[in-house]
Amino acid sequence: MAAGLPLLRRVIAVDAAISRFLHTLFHPYFPTALLLLLEISADFRFSFPICLALLFSPLSPALLPLFSPLLFGLLLDLAVVGLTKAIFRRQRPPYNHSSMSAVVAVDKFSFPSGHSTRVFFVASLVSLSGTAIEAALLELKAGGGLAEQWIVGGDEGRVVEIVAIGVFAWAAITASSRVFLGRHFFLDVVAGVCLGVLEGLVAFRFLRFENFLR
């Protein structure tokens, strides 16, 4: 164990150096307002109420195979990230300015990045739920209205692809912004991305309670 400590310290030092370099390089080129907007979009206190609202929307019956694992997966993410941060207790970068924040931080720990886990959990779940989303689009299209006007012919699959690409783009930009904004170190984000994808797989496989929510 003791032999591994120097290697761990070196990894942490390299991570800190890379993170500061990326923050210094990219932060001037990204408007702070945009970075803060991305921060808000991935905050649990913003995403969870939206998920609850979607459950009561007209889209809910058709998209329950997506909304149910999304709802319970967000709760799983909150618990897993909170527990992991409590175990590792890594401090945030010294150049992180908590006063320049769109949201009130609920903790001072950095590893892993909760925003990164959350956005990649959502992106992974949306990608895995492509069949359910396509079925929902067909159902909405059959009901007429705007869906029938927007989706022509058999373009439902194409729409699902565009949605998935858009969500993954949002996830990648948001995760990167955590380093650019100085909220997290690079490895915090990498760990968050991996954990988020794993959460998406778990939620898709084990947290589909749409029959219970109907």
PDB file of C-alpha atoms in Angstrom:
ATOM      1  CA  MET A   1       0.000   0.000   0.000  1.00  0.00           C
ATOM      2  CA  ALA A   2       2.806   2.391   0.972  1.00  0.00           C
ATOM      3  CA  ALA A   3       4.630   1.632  -2.283  1.00  0.00           C
ATOM      4  CA  GLY A   4       1.597   2.787  -4.210  1.00  0.00           C
ATOM      5  CA  LEU A   5       1.344   6.167  -2.487  1.00  0.00           C
ATOM      6  CA  PRO A   6       4.143   7.891  -4.484  1.00  0.00           C
ATOM      7  CA  LEU A   7       2.484   6.775  -7.730  1.00  0.00           C
ATOM      8  CA  LEU A   8      -0.890   8.057  -6.522  1.00  0.00           C
ATOM      9  CA  ARG A   9       0.648  11.401  -5.547  1.00  0.00           C
ATOM     10  CA  ARG A  10       2.276  11.657  -8.961  1.00  0.00           C
ATOM     11  CA  VAL A  11      -1.028  10.917 -10.717  1.00  0.00           C
ATOM     12  CA  ILE A  12      -2.756  13.575  -8.603  1.00  0.00           C
ATOM     13  CA  ALA A  13       0.003  16.088  -9.350  1.00  0.00           C
ATOM     14  CA  VAL A  14      -0.152  15.436 -13.100  1.00  0.00           C
ATOM     15  CA  ASP A  15      -3.955  15.645 -12.995  1.00  0.00           C
ATOM     16  CA  ALA A  16      -3.768  18.997 -11.188  1.00  0.00           C
ATOM     17  CA  ALA A  17      -1.254  20.351 -13.716  1.00  0.00           C
ATOM     18  CA  ILE A  18      -3.313  19.237 -16.728  1.00  0.00           C
ATOM     19  CA  SER A  19      -6.488  20.628 -15.174  1.00  0.00           C
ATOM     20  CA  ARG A  20      -4.954  24.047 -14.510  1.00  0.00           C
ATOM     21  CA  PHE A  21      -3.539  24.117 -18.046  1.00  0.00           C
ATOM     22  CA  LEU A  22      -6.952  23.338 -19.576  1.00  0.00           C
ATOM     23  CA  HIS A  23      -8.659  25.880 -17.314  1.00  0.00           C
ATOM     24  CA  THR A  24      -6.141  28.607 -18.222  1.00  0.00           C
ATOM     25  CA  LEU A  25      -6.266  27.755 -21.926  1.00  0.00           C
ATOM     26  CA  PHE A  26     -10.008  27.486 -22.495  1.00  0.00           C
ATOM     27  CA  HIS A  27     -11.704  29.597 -19.825  1.00  0.00           C
ATOM     28  CA  PRO A  28     -11.016  32.955 -21.574  1.00  0.00           C
ATOM     29  CA  TYR A  29     -12.676  31.708 -24.771  1.00  0.00           C
ATOM     30  CA  PHE A  30     -15.939  30.554 -23.198  1.00  0.00           C
ATOM     31  CA  PRO A  31     -18.376  33.176 -21.910  1.00  0.00           C
ATOM     32  CA  THR A  32     -18.838  32.725 -18.186  1.00  0.00           C
ATOM     33  CA  ALA A  33     -22.601  33.042 -18.672  1.00  0.00           C
ATOM     34  CA  LEU A  34     -22.552  30.008 -20.998  1.00  0.00           C
ATOM     35  CA  LEU A  35     -20.513  27.942 -18.540  1.00  0.00           C
ATOM     36  CA  LEU A  36     -22.878  28.849 -15.724  1.00  0.00           C
ATOM     37  CA  LEU A  37     -25.895  28.012 -17.902  1.00  0.00           C
ATOM     38  CA  LEU A  38     -24.425  24.563 -18.532  1.00  0.00           C
ATOM     39  CA  GLU A  39     -23.865  24.243 -14.791  1.00  0.00           C
ATOM     40  CA  ILE A  40     -27.526  24.979 -14.092  1.00  0.00           C
ATOM     41  CA  SER A  41     -28.736  22.592 -16.812  1.00  0.00           C
ATOM     42  CA  ALA A  42     -27.018  19.645 -15.115  1.00  0.00           C
ATOM     43  CA  ASP A  43     -27.802  20.537 -11.512  1.00  0.00           C
ATOM     44  CA  PHE A  44     -29.898  17.937  -9.667  1.00  0.00           C
ATOM     45  CA  ARG A  45     -32.116  20.665  -8.219  1.00  0.00           C
ATOM     46  CA  PHE A  46     -33.009  21.616 -11.791  1.00  0.00           C
ATOM     47  CA  SER A  47     -33.101  18.242 -13.562  1.00  0.00           C
ATOM     48  CA  PHE A  48     -35.072  16.267 -10.975  1.00  0.00           C
ATOM     49  CA  PRO A  49     -38.097  18.646 -10.843  1.00  0.00           C
ATOM     50  CA  ILE A  50     -38.148  18.662 -14.642  1.00  0.00           C
ATOM     51  CA  CYS A  51     -38.213  14.859 -14.650  1.00  0.00           C
ATOM     52  CA  LEU A  52     -41.106  14.883 -12.188  1.00  0.00           C
ATOM     53  CA  ALA A  53     -42.962  17.395 -14.361  1.00  0.00           C
ATOM     54  CA  LEU A  54     -42.469  15.180 -17.420  1.00  0.00           C
ATOM     55  CA  LEU A  55     -44.119  12.301 -15.574  1.00  0.00           C
ATOM     56  CA  PHE A  56     -47.312  14.368 -15.403  1.00  0.00           C
ATOM     57  CA  SER A  57     -47.079  15.674 -18.961  1.00  0.00           C
ATOM     58  CA  PRO A  58     -49.167  14.410 -21.914  1.00  0.00           C
ATOM     59  CA  LEU A  59     -46.028  12.642 -23.168  1.00  0.00           C
ATOM     60  CA  SER A  60     -45.709  10.555 -20.029  1.00  0.00           C
ATOM     61  CA  PRO A  61     -47.687   7.397 -20.976  1.00  0.00           C
ATOM     62  CA  ALA A  62     -45.781   6.973 -24.230  1.00  0.00           C
ATOM     63  CA  LEU A  63     -42.368   7.679 -22.713  1.00  0.00           C
ATOM     64  CA  LEU A  64     -42.672   5.911 -19.353  1.00  0.00           C
ATOM     65  CA  PRO A  65     -39.990   3.362 -20.403  1.00  0.00           C
ATOM     66  CA  LEU A  66     -37.619   6.360 -20.491  1.00  0.00           C
ATOM     67  CA  PHE A  67     -39.023   8.532 -17.706  1.00  0.00           C
ATOM     68  CA  SER A  68     -39.191   5.830 -15.018  1.00  0.00           C
ATOM     69  CA  PRO A  69     -35.490   4.828 -15.143  1.00  0.00           C
ATOM     70  CA  LEU A  70     -34.612   8.504 -15.577  1.00  0.00           C
ATOM     71  CA  LEU A  71     -36.411   9.442 -12.365  1.00  0.00           C
ATOM     72  CA  PHE A  72     -35.028   6.604 -10.246  1.00  0.00           C
ATOM     73  CA  GLY A  73     -31.629   6.840 -11.914  1.00  0.00           C
ATOM     74  CA  LEU A  74     -31.258  10.482 -10.878  1.00  0.00           C
ATOM     75  CA  LEU A  75     -31.871   9.434  -7.275  1.00  0.00           C
ATOM     76  CA  LEU A  76     -29.336   6.619  -7.664  1.00  0.00           C
ATOM     77  CA  ASP A  77     -26.824   9.091  -9.086  1.00  0.00           C
ATOM     78  CA  LEU A  78     -27.316  11.457  -6.154  1.00  0.00           C
ATOM     79  CA  ALA A  79     -26.655   8.646  -3.667  1.00  0.00           C
ATOM     80  CA  VAL A  80     -23.665   7.139  -5.499  1.00  0.00           C
ATOM     81  CA  VAL A  81     -21.926  10.466  -6.112  1.00  0.00           C
ATOM     82  CA  GLY A  82     -22.557  11.634  -2.551  1.00  0.00           C
ATOM     83  CA  LEU A  83     -21.140   8.406  -1.108  1.00  0.00           C
ATOM     84  CA  THR A  84     -18.102   8.459  -3.413  1.00  0.00           C
ATOM     85  CA  LYS A  85     -17.317  12.069  -2.553  1.00  0.00           C
ATOM     86  CA  ALA A  86     -17.609  11.295   1.154  1.00  0.00           C
ATOM     87  CA  ILE A  87     -15.119   8.436   0.747  1.00  0.00           C
ATOM     88  CA  PHE A  88     -12.473  10.238  -1.324  1.00  0.00           C
ATOM     89  CA  ARG A  89     -12.997  13.765   0.059  1.00  0.00           C
ATOM     90  CA  ARG A  90     -10.866  15.400  -2.624  1.00  0.00           C
ATOM     91  CA  GLN A  91     -10.899  19.184  -2.387  1.00  0.00           C
ATOM     92  CA  ARG A  92     -11.911  21.280  -5.379  1.00  0.00           C
ATOM     93  CA  PRO A  93      -9.221  23.127  -7.388  1.00  0.00           C
ATOM     94  CA  PRO A  94      -7.762  26.122  -5.515  1.00  0.00           C
ATOM     95  CA  TYR A  95      -8.702  28.423  -8.414  1.00  0.00           C
ATOM     96  CA  ASN A  96     -12.394  27.506  -8.148  1.00  0.00           C
ATOM     97  CA  HIS A  97     -14.351  30.617  -7.184  1.00  0.00           C
ATOM     98  CA  SER A  98     -17.506  29.570  -5.357  1.00  0.00           C
ATOM     99  CA  SER A  99     -18.749  33.169  -5.488  1.00  0.00           C
ATOM    100  CA  MET A 100     -18.884  32.913  -9.295  1.00  0.00           C
ATOM    101  CA  SER A 101     -21.531  30.220  -9.252  1.00  0.00           C
ATOM    102  CA  ALA A 102     -25.029  29.956 -10.648  1.00  0.00           C
ATOM    103  CA  VAL A 103     -26.029  27.507  -7.924  1.00  0.00           C
ATOM    104  CA  VAL A 104     -25.237  27.087  -4.253  1.00  0.00           C
ATOM    105  CA  ALA A 105     -22.727  24.254  -3.837  1.00  0.00           C
ATOM    106  CA  VAL A 106     -24.031  21.485  -1.605  1.00  0.00           C
ATOM    107  CA  ASP A 107     -20.544  20.116  -0.925  1.00  0.00           C
ATOM    108  CA  LYS A 108     -16.895  21.130  -1.201  1.00  0.00           C
ATOM    109  CA  PHE A 109     -15.597  17.846  -2.576  1.00  0.00           C
ATOM    110  CA  SER A 110     -14.465  17.311  -6.132  1.00  0.00           C
ATOM    111  CA  PHE A 111     -14.189  13.587  -6.957  1.00  0.00           C
ATOM    112  CA  PRO A 112     -16.119  12.573  -8.961  1.00  0.00           C
ATOM    113  CA  SER A 113     -17.828  15.383 -10.865  1.00  0.00           C
ATOM    114  CA  GLY A 114     -21.535  15.047 -10.100  1.00  0.00           C
ATOM    115  CA  HIS A 115     -22.512  17.159 -13.102  1.00  0.00           C
ATOM    116  CA  SER A 116     -20.502  14.843 -15.376  1.00  0.00           C
ATOM    117  CA  THR A 117     -22.084  11.695 -13.963  1.00  0.00           C
ATOM    118  CA  ARG A 118     -25.540  13.198 -14.333  1.00  0.00           C
ATOM    119  CA  VAL A 119     -25.242  14.356 -17.948  1.00  0.00           C
ATOM    120  CA  PHE A 120     -23.667  11.117 -19.150  1.00  0.00           C
ATOM    121  CA  PHE A 121     -26.222   9.090 -17.223  1.00  0.00           C
ATOM    122  CA  VAL A 122     -28.961  10.973 -19.092  1.00  0.00           C
ATOM    123  CA  ALA A 123     -27.169  10.677 -22.448  1.00  0.00           C
ATOM    124  CA  SER A 124     -26.574   6.943 -22.020  1.00  0.00           C
ATOM    125  CA  LEU A 125     -30.158   6.309 -20.969  1.00  0.00           C
ATOM    126  CA  VAL A 126     -31.545   8.287 -23.916  1.00  0.00           C
ATOM    127  CA  SER A 127     -29.322   6.322 -26.299  1.00  0.00           C
ATOM    128  CA  LEU A 128     -30.372   2.980 -24.799  1.00  0.00           C
ATOM    129  CA  SER A 129     -34.049   4.005 -24.881  1.00  0.00           C
ATOM    130  CA  GLY A 130     -34.078   4.690 -28.614  1.00  0.00           C
ATOM    131  CA  THR A 131     -36.709   2.022 -29.310  1.00  0.00           C
ATOM    132  CA  ALA A 132     -39.042   3.430 -26.641  1.00  0.00           C
ATOM    133  CA  ILE A 133     -38.595   6.974 -27.941  1.00  0.00           C
ATOM    134  CA  GLU A 134     -39.301   5.864 -31.505  1.00  0.00           C
ATOM    135  CA  ALA A 135     -42.452   4.024 -30.364  1.00  0.00           C
ATOM    136  CA  ALA A 136     -43.566   7.146 -28.504  1.00  0.00           C
ATOM    137  CA  LEU A 137     -43.055   9.258 -31.622  1.00  0.00           C
ATOM    138  CA  LEU A 138     -45.168   6.831 -33.650  1.00  0.00           C
ATOM    139  CA  GLU A 139     -47.901   7.010 -31.016  1.00  0.00           C
ATOM    140  CA  LEU A 140     -47.813  10.802 -30.961  1.00  0.00           C
ATOM    141  CA  LYS A 141     -47.792  10.942 -34.745  1.00  0.00           C
ATOM    142  CA  ALA A 142     -50.852   8.699 -34.915  1.00  0.00           C
ATOM    143  CA  GLY A 143     -52.639  11.160 -32.660  1.00  0.00           C
ATOM    144  CA  GLY A 144     -52.077  13.996 -35.125  1.00  0.00           C
ATOM    145  CA  GLY A 145     -51.091  17.487 -34.118  1.00  0.00           C
ATOM    146  CA  LEU A 146     -47.577  18.904 -34.295  1.00  0.00           C
ATOM    147  CA  ALA A 147     -45.871  15.503 -34.228  1.00  0.00           C
ATOM    148  CA  GLU A 148     -47.648  14.521 -37.455  1.00  0.00           C
ATOM    149  CA  GLN A 149     -46.529  17.757 -39.123  1.00  0.00           C
ATOM    150  CA  TRP A 150     -42.898  17.554 -38.005  1.00  0.00           C
ATOM    151  CA  ILE A 151     -42.249  13.857 -38.658  1.00  0.00           C
ATOM    152  CA  VAL A 152     -42.695  12.931 -42.306  1.00  0.00           C
ATOM    153  CA  GLY A 153     -42.858   9.355 -43.537  1.00  0.00           C
ATOM    154  CA  GLY A 154     -40.702   6.923 -41.588  1.00  0.00           C
ATOM    155  CA  ASP A 155     -38.330   9.525 -40.157  1.00  0.00           C
ATOM    156  CA  GLU A 156     -38.878   8.526 -36.529  1.00  0.00           C
ATOM    157  CA  GLY A 157     -35.558   6.686 -36.380  1.00  0.00           C
ATOM    158  CA  ARG A 158     -33.753   9.709 -37.786  1.00  0.00           C
ATOM    159  CA  VAL A 159     -35.358  11.954 -35.173  1.00  0.00           C
ATOM    160  CA  VAL A 160     -34.217   9.590 -32.409  1.00  0.00           C
ATOM    161  CA  GLU A 161     -30.649   9.677 -33.780  1.00  0.00           C
ATOM    162  CA  ILE A 162     -30.656  13.474 -33.819  1.00  0.00           C
ATOM    163  CA  VAL A 163     -31.985  13.608 -30.257  1.00  0.00           C
ATOM    164  CA  ALA A 164     -29.332  11.147 -29.038  1.00  0.00           C
ATOM    165  CA  ILE A 165     -26.527  13.053 -30.769  1.00  0.00           C
ATOM    166  CA  GLY A 166     -27.807  16.333 -29.343  1.00  0.00           C
ATOM    167  CA  VAL A 167     -27.964  14.959 -25.803  1.00  0.00           C
ATOM    168  CA  PHE A 168     -24.468  13.477 -26.043  1.00  0.00           C
ATOM    169  CA  ALA A 169     -23.145  16.797 -27.381  1.00  0.00           C
ATOM    170  CA  TRP A 170     -24.722  18.606 -24.413  1.00  0.00           C
ATOM    171  CA  ALA A 171     -23.212  16.016 -22.060  1.00  0.00           C
ATOM    172  CA  ALA A 172     -19.718  16.341 -23.546  1.00  0.00           C
ATOM    173  CA  ILE A 173     -19.768  20.148 -23.487  1.00  0.00           C
ATOM    174  CA  THR A 174     -21.149  20.259 -19.949  1.00  0.00           C
ATOM    175  CA  ALA A 175     -18.599  17.761 -18.633  1.00  0.00           C
ATOM    176  CA  SER A 176     -15.749  19.679 -20.289  1.00  0.00           C
ATOM    177  CA  SER A 177     -17.045  22.942 -18.865  1.00  0.00           C
ATOM    178  CA  ARG A 178     -16.474  21.633 -15.336  1.00  0.00           C
ATOM    179  CA  VAL A 179     -12.715  21.796 -15.968  1.00  0.00           C
ATOM    180  CA  PHE A 180     -12.886  25.047 -17.956  1.00  0.00           C
ATOM    181  CA  LEU A 181     -14.859  26.715 -15.165  1.00  0.00           C
ATOM    182  CA  GLY A 182     -12.422  25.450 -12.542  1.00  0.00           C
ATOM    183  CA  ARG A 183     -14.985  23.429 -10.625  1.00  0.00           C
ATOM    184  CA  HIS A 184     -13.205  20.087 -11.052  1.00  0.00           C
ATOM    185  CA  PHE A 185      -9.964  18.410 -11.966  1.00  0.00           C
ATOM    186  CA  PHE A 186      -9.678  16.505 -15.236  1.00  0.00           C
ATOM    187  CA  LEU A 187      -9.795  13.045 -13.618  1.00  0.00           C
ATOM    188  CA  ASP A 188     -12.884  14.059 -11.619  1.00  0.00           C
ATOM    189  CA  VAL A 189     -14.664  14.508 -14.931  1.00  0.00           C
ATOM    190  CA  VAL A 190     -13.273  11.309 -16.478  1.00  0.00           C
ATOM    191  CA  ALA A 191     -14.443   9.323 -13.457  1.00  0.00           C
ATOM    192  CA  GLY A 192     -17.811  11.082 -13.597  1.00  0.00           C
ATOM    193  CA  VAL A 193     -18.281  10.202 -17.268  1.00  0.00           C
ATOM    194  CA  CYS A 194     -17.488   6.516 -16.657  1.00  0.00           C
ATOM    195  CA  LEU A 195     -19.733   6.384 -13.608  1.00  0.00           C
ATOM    196  CA  GLY A 196     -22.570   8.112 -15.471  1.00  0.00           C
ATOM    197  CA  VAL A 197     -22.447   5.608 -18.336  1.00  0.00           C
ATOM    198  CA  LEU A 198     -22.487   2.741 -15.819  1.00  0.00           C
ATOM    199  CA  GLU A 199     -25.478   4.300 -14.045  1.00  0.00           C
ATOM    200  CA  GLY A 200     -27.269   4.563 -17.375  1.00  0.00           C
ATOM    201  CA  LEU A 201     -26.761   0.849 -18.007  1.00  0.00           C
ATOM    202  CA  VAL A 202     -27.940  -0.054 -14.500  1.00  0.00           C
ATOM    203  CA  ALA A 203     -31.011   2.195 -14.697  1.00  0.00           C
ATOM    204  CA  PHE A 204     -31.984   0.872 -18.129  1.00  0.00           C
ATOM    205  CA  ARG A 205     -31.641  -2.732 -17.002  1.00  0.00           C
ATOM    206  CA  PHE A 206     -32.933  -2.663 -13.426  1.00  0.00           C
ATOM    207  CA  LEU A 207     -34.890   0.565 -12.763  1.00  0.00           C
ATOM    208  CA  ARG A 208     -37.677   0.318 -15.333  1.00  0.00           C
ATOM    209  CA  PHE A 209     -40.778   0.591 -13.171  1.00  0.00           C
ATOM    210  CA  GLU A 210     -43.187   1.943 -15.787  1.00  0.00           C
ATOM    211  CA  ASN A 211     -45.901  -0.560 -14.850  1.00  0.00           C
ATOM    212  CA  PHE A 212     -45.743   0.635 -11.248  1.00  0.00           C
ATOM    213  CA  LEU A 213     -46.068   4.289 -12.331  1.00  0.00           C
ATOM    214  CA  ARG A 214     -48.972   3.829 -14.724  1.00  0.00           C
TER     215      ARG A 214
END
